[in-house]
């Protein structure tokens, strides 16, 4: 059963897959007739004259008409995305809280599909904009499809789904001039944030480093809404779903994100694809937070409020499984653009709570898929369950299934296609008692909006707090209505007075002198990204640029290249040209090294670190302004920089700053993530690296710093502000 379930989705998709690169396949029309010419429209013509094209040409008309109808309606939100297939496995049964076999059968391997996305931008927008990221999972379980339609942030802007059109309208380009694209830095968005205090917690998350992730692979996923689990005893628990990446949770810096949006707008898409193609599969741990139904009222927050987290010190996460993404799609449109998710799709043992946001999403998602893909959207290959599907639904545009027989209703005289009993796997709703008044109101706990906003801000590391201040200052700088940015400063006084004062000074609002609400001072460590450092330091999939020109030191170059590859990092050689570059002392008749890119074709923004080996080539590099910019920009973006031999002098050219120390002999100097060794021995370069703090060997010290993602102390001590990049 396990193997059959795991491979079932792949086998199903293969039935619909065709290979366009098979040289033995001939071109045909959609109706199967072989086409002898796909380049010239049938027309009246001669050797001397070209006459009118003929409308009778079925081959040309089909080709053009099909092209005219290639596009389907774009998603209103989450339009830009990327996805991959993978496998989900349990390592601990959750049978104490649910009878869902996908969460209790540890022998299973369940195929999954995971789509990442931005929210506000159009399909053609950039990957690295500041935004929420979608994290939508489809489990192809043996009992049917189960969808977790989540985000990379655990809360949302609104509590009630009825406000969803308003928050999206406010965030989208302003309607009079259709700008800005894929940005929240405008009047309407921030006007909405002030007018809806329930959004306060969420906008702090978006303005934190969470809003500009380094990679989809280094991003948490959250179900956001509150679902329910029911066990075999009929006991119900509320549940939140958590997905935590094994690579840690990491982000870009803002200047880098801005530049990447223009330099490589597909940065996140390519990053995901390349890692999977290289066989370094991204992995996440899968966890649940559960609250017995009997304890629903035991907290100062309401478990059904989507603008609130369940703090882990009150409700710990229980990690019960893991999943990896291990296969890229064969075709983007059919497998990613046509993929569709519904929060209403759950399997027996999993249910829906009275979370007001979830209740509306259950209606909205199904409705929007019909609008975008047609009523038979669940028959599209990527959306098909792997289990048998049979019911009395009929017809509609795009129907694929052929149903035999005369009975298309229930009950029927044949007793055919009957409802399943619970013991046969039929879904059974939890018998919930509901007592109350029909009204439009929110309970008392839903009306408290600032305690968790304070908790989140208090829990951030110093550099994370600085980034929130800078992000808010940037956003409000793009608001030209004083009413908007003045009010937002008032709102920040509900969170932290120092934050409000810093933003007010930068955006030109009156500087407040008093907090609106005292800060309770509580913290929760898991709210900071620093909490999610990998258990063992790793540089797997980290992109490292090695800068060389003619005359580079081959020992240092080959040594660092081998060490990086052995650690599953992705090294790239960058030179003045893609034509061969020769090592110091190498005969020009040799092969040389052909760089992957040249200095103008790439930028430091596209890499996690740069390394420059010594050698006579350094004199050439020191005269190249673009190379100096590479180094300064990497320094400004807080990245690890490594240099050996003569290249140490190049770093001194780029940034000679107080407090930055560099090697002047055989010693290895690690100063704010700038790792140098002026004199290195060949045996220093080894493939077996030790990622430990305070390492004495150059390669160990350099790679350990890469594993730490960024050197934020460089920023906190003001060093990154001292250079132009």
XYZ file of C-alpha atoms in Angstrom:
725
model
C 0.000 0.000 0.000
C 2.789 2.415 0.942
C 4.719 2.113 -2.306
C 1.519 2.212 -4.336
C 0.388 5.416 -2.626
C 3.764 7.102 -2.938
C 4.095 6.507 -6.673
C 0.418 6.797 -7.530
C 0.489 10.501 -8.399
C 3.586 10.206 -10.575
C 2.066 7.284 -12.467
C -1.211 9.156 -12.891
C 0.517 12.237 -14.312
C 2.549 10.113 -16.718
C -0.695 9.085 -18.420
C -1.147 12.696 -19.508
C 2.502 13.487 -20.261
C 3.981 13.723 -23.759
C 7.631 14.180 -24.706
C 8.134 17.020 -27.210
C 11.842 16.253 -27.536
C 11.435 12.774 -29.039
C 12.849 13.010 -32.603
C 10.610 10.126 -33.705
C 7.389 11.991 -32.915
C 5.689 13.779 -35.842
C 3.712 17.021 -35.642
C -0.083 16.699 -35.753
C -3.148 18.862 -35.341
C -5.251 18.616 -32.191
C -7.540 16.275 -34.127
C -4.659 13.945 -34.958
C -3.879 14.665 -38.625
C -0.164 14.901 -39.382
C 0.918 18.383 -40.447
C 3.414 18.718 -43.311
C 4.066 22.458 -42.919
C 3.758 24.566 -39.784
C 5.586 27.639 -41.111
C 3.572 28.915 -44.099
C -0.130 29.783 -44.286
C -1.916 28.328 -47.312
C -2.130 31.173 -49.818
C -2.389 32.084 -53.472
C 1.248 32.422 -54.481
C 3.822 31.877 -57.202
C 7.578 32.168 -57.561
C 7.106 35.812 -58.471
C 4.193 36.960 -56.369
C 2.663 36.540 -52.890
C -1.118 36.672 -52.913
C -3.856 36.540 -50.259
C -3.832 33.954 -47.471
C -6.743 31.510 -47.528
C -9.164 31.237 -44.620
C -9.748 27.602 -45.530
C -6.370 26.566 -44.061
C -7.352 24.470 -40.999
C -3.755 24.019 -39.861
C -3.016 27.745 -39.683
C -6.376 28.616 -38.168
C -6.008 26.002 -35.425
C -2.499 27.192 -34.589
C -3.537 30.848 -34.331
C -6.839 30.245 -32.527
C -5.172 28.012 -29.949
C -2.536 30.698 -29.368
C -5.225 33.344 -28.908
C -6.774 31.293 -26.106
C -3.640 30.177 -24.259
C -4.260 32.389 -21.254
C -6.754 31.671 -18.516
C -7.910 34.244 -15.942
C -5.025 35.173 -13.666
C -5.422 34.550 -9.970
C -6.662 37.702 -8.241
C -4.107 37.049 -5.506
C -1.161 34.655 -5.324
C -0.815 35.051 -9.096
C 2.962 34.661 -9.179
C 4.193 31.336 -7.968
C 6.425 28.302 -8.282
C 5.874 24.718 -7.205
C 7.259 21.213 -6.917
C 6.199 17.676 -6.121
C 7.404 15.734 -3.112
C 6.749 13.163 -0.418
C 5.301 13.419 3.099
C 6.182 10.886 5.794
C 5.102 10.515 9.414
C 7.601 9.515 12.069
C 5.053 9.649 14.906
C 1.380 8.738 14.850
C -1.097 11.384 16.027
C -3.789 8.793 16.712
C -4.358 10.264 20.174
C -5.953 13.323 18.540
C -7.110 12.159 15.086
C -8.179 9.113 13.136
C -7.004 10.662 9.826
C -4.811 7.951 8.338
C -2.548 10.487 6.661
C -1.613 11.597 10.204
C -1.630 8.186 11.916
C -0.214 5.599 9.490
C 3.579 5.800 9.869
C 4.114 3.218 7.109
C 2.768 5.582 4.457
C 4.577 7.868 2.045
C 2.043 10.393 0.777
C 2.706 12.263 -2.488
C 2.369 16.031 -2.159
C 2.400 19.152 -4.298
C 3.546 22.467 -2.810
C 3.039 25.867 -4.439
C 4.782 29.007 -3.186
C 3.649 32.460 -4.238
C 3.600 36.163 -3.576
C 0.201 37.675 -2.777
C -0.277 41.173 -4.173
C 1.638 41.148 -7.457
C 0.547 40.065 -10.903
C 1.881 36.926 -12.545
C 4.651 38.974 -14.185
C 5.836 40.733 -11.017
C 9.146 40.092 -9.236
C 9.884 37.371 -6.704
C 11.712 39.451 -4.096
C 9.114 42.126 -3.316
C 8.098 42.711 0.303
C 4.980 40.610 0.692
C 3.371 37.640 2.351
C 4.295 34.341 0.658
C 1.733 31.655 -0.051
C 2.519 28.127 1.158
C -0.178 25.880 -0.335
C 0.115 22.101 0.087
C -1.902 19.362 -1.576
C -1.668 15.895 -0.028
C -2.721 13.165 -2.483
C -3.906 10.869 0.313
C -5.458 7.447 -0.170
C -8.706 8.840 1.291
C -8.835 11.883 -1.000
C -7.064 15.202 -1.440
C -6.230 17.253 1.632
C -5.243 20.888 1.081
C -3.454 23.171 3.552
C -3.713 26.613 1.968
C -1.290 28.519 4.143
C 1.269 31.318 4.218
C 4.799 31.915 5.475
C 3.334 34.065 8.268
C 1.132 32.440 10.936
C -1.452 35.233 11.238
C -3.516 37.335 8.857
C -4.675 40.940 8.483
C -8.349 40.297 9.145
C -10.522 38.173 11.413
C -13.605 37.889 9.240
C -13.617 36.709 5.622
C -16.129 39.434 4.756
C -13.220 41.907 4.925
C -11.135 40.014 2.385
C -12.129 42.067 -0.680
C -11.286 45.246 1.258
C -7.793 44.230 2.355
C -6.909 43.019 -1.148
C -8.379 46.102 -2.846
C -6.406 48.298 -0.454
C -3.174 46.418 -1.129
C -3.492 46.180 -4.901
C -2.412 49.060 -7.190
C -4.486 52.164 -6.545
C -7.385 52.129 -9.026
C -6.952 55.598 -10.537
C -3.424 55.048 -11.892
C -2.775 51.287 -11.470
C 0.377 51.744 -9.392
C 2.307 50.545 -7.510
C 2.696 46.960 -8.682
C 3.353 44.241 -6.088
C 3.982 46.740 -3.302
C 2.253 47.815 -0.133
C 4.131 51.145 -0.022
C 1.186 53.398 -0.858
C -1.600 55.393 0.763
C -4.447 52.915 0.407
C -2.679 49.984 2.023
C -1.568 51.923 5.072
C -4.885 53.725 5.369
C -6.490 50.292 5.683
C -3.938 49.188 8.295
C -4.787 52.128 10.539
C -8.533 51.821 10.035
C -8.396 48.133 11.027
C -6.496 47.733 14.276
C -6.887 43.947 13.963
C -4.261 44.152 11.179
C -1.573 45.508 13.539
C -0.053 42.148 14.427
C 0.131 41.053 10.783
C 1.673 44.212 9.362
C 4.527 43.921 11.855
C 5.275 40.460 10.453
C 5.245 41.740 6.861
C 7.554 44.622 7.768
C 9.958 42.259 9.494
C 12.516 40.133 7.680
C 9.735 37.593 7.065
C 8.509 39.834 4.241
C 11.663 39.316 2.146
C 12.703 35.640 2.434
C 16.053 34.498 1.069
C 14.485 31.419 -0.508
C 11.248 29.453 -0.589
C 13.395 26.656 0.837
C 14.259 28.752 3.894
C 10.712 29.774 4.719
C 8.307 28.508 7.359
C 4.822 27.479 6.408
C 1.694 27.897 8.528
C -1.878 26.744 8.055
C -2.931 30.160 9.500
C -6.495 29.069 10.218
C -7.708 26.864 13.042
C -8.847 23.419 11.951
C -10.076 20.504 14.053
C -8.948 16.925 14.615
C -11.238 14.134 15.776
C -9.955 10.823 17.177
C -11.606 7.415 17.173
C -13.238 8.169 20.525
C -15.051 11.131 18.986
C -12.967 13.644 20.949
C -12.296 16.893 19.131
C -9.245 19.152 19.328
C -8.448 22.444 17.664
C -5.272 22.331 15.576
C -2.745 24.609 13.890
C -0.367 23.203 11.258
C 3.325 24.166 11.113
C 6.023 23.513 8.500
C 9.602 24.330 9.565
C 12.522 24.182 7.070
C 15.593 22.163 8.013
C 17.844 24.783 6.378
C 16.704 27.428 8.860
C 14.633 30.566 8.314
C 16.581 33.263 6.478
C 15.913 36.535 4.680
C 17.379 38.987 2.232
C 18.296 42.529 3.254
C 16.115 45.284 1.833
C 18.618 46.895 -0.542
C 19.383 43.442 -1.919
C 15.692 42.613 -2.386
C 15.118 45.879 -4.253
C 18.024 45.249 -6.613
C 17.150 41.605 -7.237
C 13.648 42.615 -8.305
C 15.281 44.214 -11.345
C 18.440 42.153 -11.764
C 16.810 38.728 -11.446
C 13.032 38.924 -10.963
C 12.845 35.112 -11.062
C 15.362 34.661 -8.238
C 13.164 32.533 -5.960
C 11.767 30.431 -8.779
C 15.209 29.568 -10.098
C 16.554 28.960 -6.599
C 13.912 26.294 -5.922
C 14.304 24.662 -9.335
C 18.107 24.564 -9.176
C 18.223 22.975 -5.720
C 15.867 20.182 -6.750
C 17.680 19.605 -10.046
C 20.955 19.343 -8.116
C 19.447 16.678 -5.856
C 19.728 18.779 -2.697
C 16.063 18.432 -1.845
C 14.490 21.027 0.451
C 12.930 19.546 3.565
C 10.537 20.683 6.265
C 9.441 19.246 9.596
C 5.669 18.986 9.941
C 4.180 19.897 13.303
C 0.833 20.370 15.015
C -0.360 22.488 17.903
C -3.486 21.080 19.513
C -5.938 22.380 22.101
C -8.645 20.058 23.475
C -12.079 21.457 22.798
C -12.715 21.571 26.546
C -9.867 24.111 26.968
C -10.964 26.523 24.233
C -11.638 29.327 26.727
C -8.500 28.845 28.844
C -6.394 31.525 27.131
C -6.366 35.327 26.970
C -6.613 34.965 23.181
C -9.264 33.146 21.189
C -7.990 30.013 19.367
C -10.345 30.811 16.477
C -8.870 34.282 15.824
C -6.683 34.200 12.684
C -4.918 37.418 13.723
C -3.427 35.616 16.753
C -0.767 32.959 17.176
C -0.853 30.219 19.779
C 2.340 31.078 21.702
C 4.559 28.006 21.915
C 5.228 28.445 25.619
C 1.482 27.949 26.101
C 0.816 25.420 23.316
C 4.002 23.601 22.231
C 4.457 22.393 18.663
C 4.561 18.635 18.333
C 6.569 17.593 15.278
C 5.164 14.351 13.875
C 6.447 14.174 10.312
C 8.561 15.620 7.549
C 8.354 16.227 3.848
C 10.717 16.968 1.010
C 10.320 18.384 -2.472
C 12.091 16.121 -4.942
C 10.638 16.648 -8.405
C 10.205 19.738 -10.535
C 7.139 20.079 -12.766
C 7.425 18.965 -16.382
C 5.311 21.868 -17.629
C 4.543 25.064 -15.744
C 1.076 25.824 -17.103
C -0.553 22.422 -16.725
C 1.008 21.578 -13.374
C 1.489 24.927 -11.622
C -0.803 27.498 -13.218
C -3.716 25.033 -13.302
C -3.084 23.801 -9.766
C -5.952 24.745 -7.478
C -6.440 24.483 -3.728
C -9.425 24.629 -1.387
C -9.428 25.044 2.381
C -12.614 22.973 2.379
C -10.721 19.911 1.153
C -10.064 17.742 4.205
C -10.117 14.001 4.815
C -11.858 11.984 7.565
C -10.362 12.829 10.945
C -9.720 16.476 10.010
C -12.406 19.144 10.133
C -13.162 22.858 10.153
C -13.537 25.066 13.180
C -15.736 28.148 13.547
C -12.768 30.388 12.668
C -14.629 33.198 10.833
C -11.853 33.641 8.282
C -11.773 29.914 7.503
C -15.538 29.748 7.147
C -15.440 32.344 4.383
C -12.367 30.849 2.725
C -14.167 27.514 2.466
C -16.733 29.193 0.252
C -14.409 31.541 -1.614
C -11.692 29.148 -2.740
C -14.044 26.655 -4.349
C -15.894 29.487 -6.059
C -12.759 31.119 -7.443
C -11.452 27.842 -8.896
C -14.698 27.458 -10.838
C -14.315 31.008 -12.171
C -10.690 30.470 -13.178
C -10.628 26.862 -14.375
C -14.244 25.780 -14.890
C -16.535 23.526 -12.893
C -14.501 20.414 -13.743
C -11.224 21.819 -12.448
C -10.712 18.827 -10.166
C -10.398 16.558 -13.210
C -7.251 18.360 -14.372
C -4.261 16.023 -13.867
C -2.490 18.038 -11.171
C -5.709 18.346 -9.148
C -6.962 14.758 -9.516
C -7.017 12.604 -6.389
C -5.128 9.309 -6.578
C -8.032 7.454 -4.960
C -11.160 6.418 -6.896
C -13.648 9.226 -7.596
C -17.309 8.444 -8.212
C -20.465 10.530 -7.741
C -23.488 11.825 -9.613
C -21.989 15.153 -10.639
C -22.378 15.477 -14.395
C -21.456 17.458 -17.465
C -20.142 21.030 -17.486
C -17.414 22.514 -19.672
C -14.228 20.477 -19.795
C -15.703 17.244 -18.437
C -13.190 14.376 -18.837
C -14.775 11.449 -17.038
C -17.041 9.111 -19.003
C -19.701 7.608 -16.740
C -21.592 4.524 -17.928
C -25.065 3.434 -16.912
C -28.512 4.979 -16.582
C -28.456 5.990 -12.909
C -27.223 9.552 -12.367
C -28.991 10.158 -9.058
C -29.372 8.743 -5.557
C -31.237 6.792 -4.343
C -31.703 4.616 -7.405
C -33.253 1.216 -8.076
C -29.824 -0.374 -8.520
C -28.512 0.729 -5.114
C -25.476 1.916 -7.072
C -22.940 4.630 -6.187
C -24.327 4.873 -2.676
C -23.065 7.034 0.207
C -20.261 5.458 2.252
C -20.754 4.610 5.907
C -18.235 5.998 8.428
C -16.785 2.485 8.904
C -16.281 2.365 5.127
C -14.317 5.614 5.188
C -17.205 8.010 4.698
C -16.618 11.527 6.018
C -18.651 12.195 9.139
C -19.188 15.696 10.490
C -18.494 16.230 14.167
C -21.719 16.579 16.126
C -21.246 20.077 17.458
C -23.768 21.824 19.671
C -24.224 25.478 18.708
C -26.051 27.970 20.946
C -26.209 31.722 20.382
C -27.945 34.738 18.917
C -27.943 35.408 15.187
C -26.015 38.683 14.944
C -23.100 40.521 13.340
C -20.672 40.878 16.222
C -17.283 39.763 17.526
C -16.569 38.264 20.903
C -14.579 40.125 23.552
C -11.264 38.356 22.882
C -11.557 39.133 19.163
C -11.658 42.841 20.028
C -8.162 42.880 21.607
C -5.585 43.664 18.886
C -2.269 44.777 20.399
C -0.972 42.284 22.986
C 0.418 39.868 20.418
C 1.724 42.685 18.220
C 3.807 43.749 21.221
C 4.817 40.139 21.877
C 6.096 39.765 18.325
C 8.070 43.011 18.338
C 9.531 42.353 21.801
C 10.744 38.928 20.675
C 12.820 40.152 17.751
C 16.614 40.305 17.815
C 18.144 43.838 17.743
C 18.879 43.695 14.013
C 15.350 42.430 13.313
C 13.866 45.373 15.231
C 16.063 47.763 13.236
C 14.792 46.212 10.009
C 11.152 46.700 11.079
C 11.834 50.382 11.759
C 13.563 50.813 8.399
C 10.851 48.931 6.534
C 8.038 51.010 8.016
C 10.030 54.160 7.271
C 10.407 53.108 3.645
C 6.734 52.221 3.253
C 5.434 55.424 4.819
C 7.942 57.507 2.856
C 6.005 56.414 -0.228
C 2.732 57.639 1.257
C 2.183 61.253 0.198
C -0.937 61.848 2.306
C 0.073 63.178 5.766
C -3.140 61.787 7.221
C -1.900 58.285 6.390
C 1.605 58.421 7.823
C 0.633 60.562 10.821
C -2.048 58.059 11.789
C 0.310 55.119 11.346
C 2.765 56.671 13.779
C -0.138 56.904 16.225
C -0.817 53.212 15.701
C 2.837 52.342 16.376
C 2.434 54.009 19.788
C 0.196 51.038 20.626
C 3.204 48.754 20.124
C 6.440 50.464 21.135
C 7.113 54.169 21.725
C 10.744 54.025 20.582
C 9.679 52.361 17.325
C 7.012 55.020 16.783
C 9.482 57.829 17.435
C 12.068 56.392 15.040
C 9.545 55.992 12.227
C 8.052 59.450 12.877
C 11.435 61.104 12.558
C 12.173 59.408 9.241
C 8.785 59.870 7.589
C 8.151 63.434 8.783
C 5.301 62.839 11.211
C 4.991 64.603 14.576
C 7.202 62.762 17.058
C 5.055 61.216 19.798
C 6.060 61.596 23.439
C 3.780 59.043 25.069
C 2.793 55.435 24.366
C -0.907 54.788 23.809
C -0.643 51.422 25.517
C 2.028 50.211 27.954
C 4.236 47.478 26.532
C 3.779 44.311 28.590
C 7.416 43.281 28.006
C 6.714 39.619 27.332
C 8.756 37.693 24.750
C 8.546 34.383 22.886
C 11.807 33.098 21.404
C 10.249 31.194 18.434
C 8.973 34.475 16.971
C 12.508 35.459 15.956
C 14.080 33.893 12.890
C 17.244 33.438 14.945
C 15.461 30.621 16.792
C 15.397 28.414 13.695
C 19.104 27.963 13.019
C 19.758 24.411 11.755
C 20.743 21.931 14.460
C 24.000 21.371 12.624
C 25.533 24.295 10.685
C 25.333 23.755 6.941
C 26.237 25.542 3.725
C 24.204 23.189 1.523
C 22.782 25.066 -1.504
C 24.504 28.323 -0.532
C 25.576 30.161 -3.672
C 29.207 31.264 -3.570
C 30.840 33.485 -6.208
C 34.568 32.962 -6.793
C 36.048 36.031 -8.536
C 39.062 35.410 -10.773
C 41.002 36.829 -13.720
C 44.116 35.717 -15.581
C 46.808 34.982 -13.008
C 44.673 33.598 -10.161
C 46.169 31.268 -7.535
C 45.144 27.750 -8.687
C 45.758 26.158 -5.276
C 43.352 28.487 -3.477
C 40.824 28.401 -6.332
C 40.716 24.619 -6.711
C 40.875 24.082 -2.973
C 37.886 26.276 -2.126
C 35.960 24.924 -5.137
C 36.399 21.334 -3.960
C 35.515 22.172 -0.353
C 32.316 23.985 -1.362
C 31.160 21.192 -3.654
C 31.856 18.568 -1.005
C 29.612 20.498 1.400
C 26.826 20.669 -1.246
C 27.221 24.404 -1.708
C 26.800 25.831 -5.205
C 30.047 27.545 -6.293
C 30.108 29.788 -9.382
C 33.224 31.097 -11.077
C 32.898 34.748 -12.100
C 35.476 36.329 -14.394
C 35.958 39.254 -16.762
C 34.672 37.059 -19.618
C 33.197 33.617 -20.194
C 36.138 32.709 -22.403
C 38.903 30.699 -20.640
C 40.787 32.344 -17.782
C 44.260 31.057 -16.944
C 45.910 30.424 -13.599
C 49.148 32.023 -12.519
C 51.966 30.263 -14.408
C 49.591 28.292 -16.639
C 50.489 27.902 -20.304
C 47.923 29.677 -22.509
C 47.784 26.581 -24.685
C 46.024 24.824 -21.826
C 42.278 24.590 -21.242
C 42.091 27.227 -18.526
C 38.877 27.754 -16.581
C 35.730 28.959 -18.341
C 33.788 31.144 -15.863
C 30.095 30.498 -15.342
C 29.392 34.237 -15.721
C 31.231 37.507 -16.197
C 31.341 40.448 -13.802
C 28.708 42.437 -15.694
C 26.399 39.448 -16.208
C 25.887 38.833 -12.511
C 25.915 40.823 -9.295
C 26.806 40.021 -5.693
C 23.079 40.142 -4.879
C 22.657 36.740 -6.513
C 25.077 35.006 -4.149
C 25.357 34.275 -0.436
C 29.094 34.893 -0.285
C 32.118 35.827 -2.398
C 35.658 34.479 -2.337
C 38.733 35.914 -4.049
C 41.898 33.831 -4.278
C 45.326 35.430 -4.331
C 47.616 35.632 -7.331
C 48.848 38.207 -9.799
C 45.269 38.582 -11.117
C 44.525 40.771 -8.109
C 46.240 43.748 -9.768
C 43.785 43.407 -12.655
C 40.824 43.115 -10.305
C 41.896 46.168 -8.279
C 41.577 48.299 -11.412
C 38.089 47.008 -12.201
C 35.381 49.231 -10.717
C 32.723 46.545 -11.082
C 34.788 44.108 -9.018
C 35.240 46.746 -6.301
C 31.468 47.230 -6.385
C 30.944 43.458 -6.030
C 33.029 43.479 -2.865
C 31.510 46.619 -1.360
C 27.974 45.512 -2.115
C 28.539 42.097 -0.532
C 29.954 43.874 2.519
C 26.975 46.224 2.672
C 24.592 43.275 2.414
C 26.324 41.673 5.416
C 27.592 38.641 3.492
C 30.640 36.558 4.248
C 33.682 37.620 2.225
C 36.786 35.476 1.948
C 40.203 36.398 0.538
C 43.639 34.835 0.499
C 47.082 36.034 -0.528
C 47.241 39.235 -2.550
C 43.423 39.448 -2.576
C 43.537 40.749 1.001
C 44.823 44.037 -0.452
C 41.801 44.161 -2.759
C 39.513 44.054 0.281
C 41.502 46.887 1.842
C 40.919 48.910 -1.341
C 37.187 48.255 -1.135
C 36.670 48.960 2.559
C 39.316 50.077 5.028
C 37.140 50.741 8.023
C 37.831 51.145 11.739
C 37.164 47.869 13.462
C 37.665 45.687 10.380
C 40.890 43.730 10.778
C 42.622 41.739 8.050
C 45.395 39.199 7.936
C 48.962 40.379 7.448
C 50.686 37.008 7.668
C 49.905 33.340 8.149
C 47.190 34.070 10.689
C 43.528 33.592 9.775
C 41.531 36.687 10.724
C 37.742 36.619 11.034
C 36.484 40.172 11.448
C 32.728 40.787 11.145
C 32.431 37.922 8.661
C 35.375 39.111 6.567
C 37.731 36.116 6.630
C 41.303 36.651 5.374
C 44.614 34.803 5.301
C 47.479 36.581 3.564
C 49.700 33.507 3.628
C 48.083 30.113 3.153
C 49.597 26.697 2.733
C 48.237 24.195 0.188
C 47.236 21.780 2.950
C 44.924 24.467 4.323
C 42.476 23.726 1.502
C 40.714 20.477 2.271
C 37.377 18.974 1.338
C 36.481 17.860 4.849
C 35.429 21.087 6.540
C 34.525 21.718 10.174
C 31.742 24.263 10.613
C 32.635 25.550 14.066
C 32.892 29.015 15.541
C 36.454 30.234 16.078
C 37.992 27.787 13.584
C 41.745 28.248 13.040
C 41.915 26.963 9.455
C 40.887 29.379 6.688
C 38.416 27.082 4.924
C 36.721 26.149 8.209
C 36.433 29.771 9.342
C 35.193 30.952 5.965
C 32.544 28.252 5.505
C 31.322 28.569 9.102
C 30.601 32.241 8.476
C 28.645 31.330 5.335
C 26.565 28.917 7.418
C 25.570 31.824 9.690
C 23.806 33.481 6.723
C 24.719 37.106 7.465
C 26.896 39.050 9.877
C 24.302 41.345 11.424
C 26.775 42.762 13.938
C 28.410 44.515 10.996
C 25.160 46.417 10.555
C 24.469 47.019 14.240
C 27.928 48.563 14.679
C 27.303 50.905 11.747
C 30.027 49.504 9.491
C 27.752 48.715 6.551
C 26.583 52.344 6.530
C 30.125 53.624 6.012
C 30.528 52.488 2.416
C 28.656 53.241 -0.793
C 27.230 50.248 -2.604
